[in-house]
């Protein structure tokens, strides 16, 4: 048994339970973005969060222990995603990657936007021409220093 | 001569001119995000915008014509970017890709967030623990339909 | 269990049942193109369509629930398909890709032909030199805009 | 000098000349689809067609000879295209590939749709919700035979 | 169950039965080349051929049905084969590919040698310096046409 | 300067000279198959053959010397060829590779068909349904031995 | 069941039996190099050798039959090996490959060193600065001929 | 200018000079194996050796300096070599890699055969059935230790 | 059963036992770095170390034997790691690789830093701005020699 | 002109000047590790550092400006390095990657060791059995947080 097995069990249990990610997040007590990532095997739960997950998805002792172990991260099969929704994000990196790099460096100098000290918020943006997906990403700027 | 040659010339001219992307965008009359992408060879300029670029970067007739031709897009060498700043964005897609997919489907059903009818805004978010990069992405939701 | 398991079960059940995709589509009440894609795990069914599939292929409650979950799309193993029929389509993209790009841009300007707001129709075109496969693709044009 | 050099020269000459592919095709006397593919280095011209191209793009004797040599085909850099328009076509093969395979086999039996004895027609389909790109592909069915 | 499972069962049954491919082909009533390809999951059998295979390899109803479904073709793991015998063929394509292309085009003009309307014959060619493998390939020439 | 430069020069000279590969082979005094491979940079010429090539293509001393150096072989860019004619050969290896392996082993036991002690003959096979390309490959069988 | 299954069973049986490869080779009656390759699924055994293996590793009838079938060769996962010992050999090919090529061609002319009519001998070379691994490779030279 | 440029110049000079690698090695005062690797850009020369190379190949001051800088090693384009002679060596690693690993570990325990403290000797082995290439590799065994 | 199975069993047993790697290392009597690598299937244990592991993780005779067999090393799926922590190390090699190469060559001349005669020490470095990870790597320098 | 051109010019100038990286670092006023990375195109210089480099390597105005632009980082060609010294580092990540991950998580919890807020120190460690390369890496630990 490894973390992937626990992830598969959670996804199957969610399909049967008809719970939404938002409802699960409320029970876990964290944002729906973080909670979904955690349930999909990308984040580490603390003991209390794991206990809630245990209850919700009818997990065993061993499965509950796995949720508290740091996982080997990376949620996609293959270097270039095939799923159209996820590919559009990869395309944004491909088309706008150098643009993002230029503008962050122009504002902050040499360094990166952290993907660790990072949060994300996804919401519906009503629009008469068709609603839009609005995503806000916030990551700490980490400068390269000379030493 | 192709668009890549024009892009290289623009980048070199910008280095010499010491203009920022924000200043160039103001002259072009568009956001700094779109303008930078266009100058880096990912977007198509109209005649008026191309004329401004011509002036700024001392382009020839032929180079100015190339800016008005739809380019072959994709700004990165290789499927997995090596630059640390751009890699962090690729990592976000790798780690959070399935999370983003789940949450957009939960809110909107089957479909995608457009990377074409799309805009982006990058700005500094002051923070006592170190300033943060805040990026807002907005893309129209496009549903799959059965027919 | 995941969607792939349901797809495999449906394919095996179809082999045993000797139903054609056209007959299945009639029962589902959608085109044979959309129905086949859905049965092969690429599209999401609504509750009524899933109920028909349940009946046809003798699915369980859980399998029927999976048909209503948005799947991770992409039906081919590997980036370059090995199957000769599917490869010919990949070859069309390889040989004619830049041609298609040029002609769509000439007619419409910068943007794409949607693969989401998209439909397809495949039919036999009788011909004395040997019948032909006629495929009509229709996708909404989505323009890039400057902002 | 090879065919790629001639292709680059033709593209640059077209940018300067402001001719459309449709106008070039009319002068060559073939469809705009075939003509564009030929000018982009994917098809072989006969002597008369090459003479027209020579006139239009101011080619030398040697360049004109290259147009009449069968080229090494394949117009895209890399196995997975990065350009959003061309990627959408690759995505169609990825998502609908097995569907296309099933439906052609259901109608015709084992074999392929030829990408050689093949023609393509691209046109605008007016639509109140936004115009659509309509593409008609026609390829001879070639059966596998047992021997 | 899918076609691969049937292929594996046939190979295992052949090992146990000690039948040669030539003997199997005689019973199926086709050449040893076509028959072997079919038994290895690359070709589609008709009802009568499938019935013979059923008898020979003790197949079930469902397995016999799979033999009559068009398979997803491609018999090798990986893009570059590791098996020395098969690699030598890949090497022939690598070293002589452009030669084959030049000579077919010189004789026939632009087009391809079909791999569908195709047959193959493999036989021993006695030779005092060591016997040779003689392979005759015959494929219909399919011309590209301008339209 | 390396062998590739000589190959490019020979191809360009051939285009200008309008000589066929068959005519060149007659002058070199070898088969058209071997001669084409040699001219395309895959084989090593002896001094006499190189002198003929020198004459035909107007080569310098240094270029003539290169023809007599063993080249780094492999005539295709990329592991999977994009050119439709050459791809069909790769497809034959992909679809029939395991078949070829089985039949050679059935006749000869464990070993390979040499791609070095090897010859090839390509000719037109007239046929009322459309002429065919007939290719005869002959390679020495080399057995694996236990030691 | 296929040859890989037999290989895995043999390796596991060897671990339990504590036999060395040298001891197994003595029983099989061949060199330790050939015997190890055969047991690892790369070579074909004759009936007598297979009977010894059967005895040693407690194989079934079917498993013993598999040892006498020519295997699909290639013992490594992936194109570039990750195991440090095997990687050093790959590195030798990477660093010295062109050197080996030059020196064999200088001595023998155009051709190859056979990897089929080939033997290998691995032994310990005592050395006061630390013992060395001495490997002797012997392969027949096969010349390319013009025809 | 970098080391590759010097390598190309040396190869071209060698072609013109008609010197063999053996003769060059004698002048350099090292084995023909090491000398060839060094001239092909894989090894670092000392001042005296570089002075000989300078003389032989008519190098400039700067080119002579480059020979004394440690190069970025790796002499092959691509992960899997296409040249038949070099491929046979890659095939030996592919087919016999796990065999070599087993036998070295059986004799020496866990560790590697060094590719750095390493020498190679290539010579002709006369044989009535056709001469053979004999290669002796000698590399120090380096054990893994626990700490 | 192979070494991977033993590794998975050990990891699962560790999750259940709540032992830390440090505690396991103390019982094995080696550093935590070496012990963790060994338990993750990268190093070979001697009989005494294996007996301790047997006790700790409740292994069978056969599993204990596997720990004393030299494993096929390489702990990561894929050439480029997806896990953010491990990727940062890959990024260090990508960004600083040529720097490390230059500085080691400047100090030591041509050669390598051994990854076999190698040890590693990982510890916490307290820091008021946030604690740091301090890693000390020590590898024997192995010079290339000319021969 | 881009940063790569400046890097090549600096390397060539360094070869001619016979300056060591240590001497260059002293003049720049930073560690030899950071300075070498910067000169090899991976770091951004400030105006004063760039002025020193200008002096040392005889750079133009434009080249000096490039040193102050944030570069596209990544110093290696290909995903798996071919150079033996750099490969050993890649091997450390491959063999010890999961070990490093486990031990950092055991000490710090979920998060990463920064490759940005990072420094490196490379020095000679004298040793009677042969000197060793000692490398100290120090990177800030960045925790993942739930939100």
XYZ file of C-alpha atoms in Angstrom, chain B residues 22-124:
103
model
C 5.658 48.994 -18.591
C 6.881 52.033 -20.524
C 6.678 50.160 -23.814
C 3.125 49.070 -22.973
C 2.088 52.637 -22.289
C 3.339 53.672 -25.701
C 1.642 50.712 -27.408
C -1.557 51.485 -25.486
C -2.167 47.999 -24.094
C -1.537 46.237 -20.772
C 2.047 45.370 -19.887
C 1.145 41.655 -19.936
C -0.222 41.604 -23.478
C 2.459 43.959 -24.750
C 5.309 41.890 -23.385
C 3.846 38.700 -24.897
C 3.481 40.482 -28.226
C 7.042 41.820 -28.182
C 8.315 38.333 -27.309
C 6.698 36.962 -30.481
C 3.496 35.424 -29.107
C 0.838 37.920 -30.243
C -0.108 39.723 -33.445
C 0.050 43.520 -33.608
C -2.265 45.699 -35.649
C -0.863 48.306 -38.014
C -0.913 51.108 -35.462
C 0.745 49.083 -32.730
C 3.357 47.877 -35.187
C 4.130 51.439 -36.161
C 4.833 52.308 -32.522
C 7.111 49.290 -32.197
C 8.882 50.336 -35.367
C 9.616 53.694 -33.905
C 10.721 52.350 -30.523
C 13.026 49.638 -31.801
C 14.146 51.102 -35.100
C 12.651 48.308 -37.234
C 12.730 48.017 -41.026
C 9.676 47.741 -43.266
C 9.983 43.992 -43.447
C 10.415 43.589 -39.691
C 7.353 45.758 -39.119
C 5.348 43.575 -41.511
C 6.358 40.443 -39.546
C 4.807 41.878 -36.356
C 1.439 41.872 -38.107
C 1.668 38.204 -39.193
C 0.230 35.596 -36.805
C 3.289 33.913 -35.241
C 3.987 30.221 -34.545
C 3.500 30.438 -30.789
C 5.312 28.731 -27.893
C 8.052 30.686 -26.138
C 10.059 27.956 -24.414
C 12.796 25.611 -25.580
C 11.907 22.031 -24.507
C 8.805 20.476 -22.948
C 9.997 20.953 -19.359
C 11.387 24.475 -18.763
C 14.854 24.720 -17.142
C 14.584 28.306 -15.943
C 13.763 28.270 -12.201
C 11.117 31.004 -12.381
C 9.281 29.409 -15.300
C 9.732 25.927 -13.833
C 7.831 27.014 -10.699
C 4.829 27.654 -12.962
C 5.244 24.275 -14.606
C 5.420 22.775 -11.111
C 2.137 24.466 -10.214
C 0.547 22.717 -13.202
C 2.192 19.428 -12.191
C 1.253 19.543 -8.509
C -2.086 21.382 -8.681
C -3.265 20.381 -12.164
C -5.752 17.772 -11.060
C -6.921 20.069 -8.242
C -7.655 22.889 -10.675
C -9.459 20.423 -12.931
C -11.641 19.103 -10.107
C -12.616 22.536 -8.804
C -13.450 24.047 -12.190
C -15.559 21.005 -13.066
C -17.279 21.155 -9.687
C -18.286 24.769 -10.314
C -18.917 24.688 -14.087
C -19.287 21.075 -15.280
C -17.349 19.565 -18.202
C -15.398 22.073 -20.256
C -12.255 24.187 -20.100
C -10.992 27.577 -18.991
C -9.996 29.308 -22.219
C -6.355 30.230 -22.778
C -7.411 32.344 -25.772
C -10.247 34.490 -24.413
C -7.932 35.086 -21.516
C -6.222 37.882 -19.663
C -3.582 38.079 -16.984
C -2.562 40.693 -14.442
C 0.708 40.536 -12.504
C 1.400 42.818 -9.577
C 3.347 43.271 -6.320
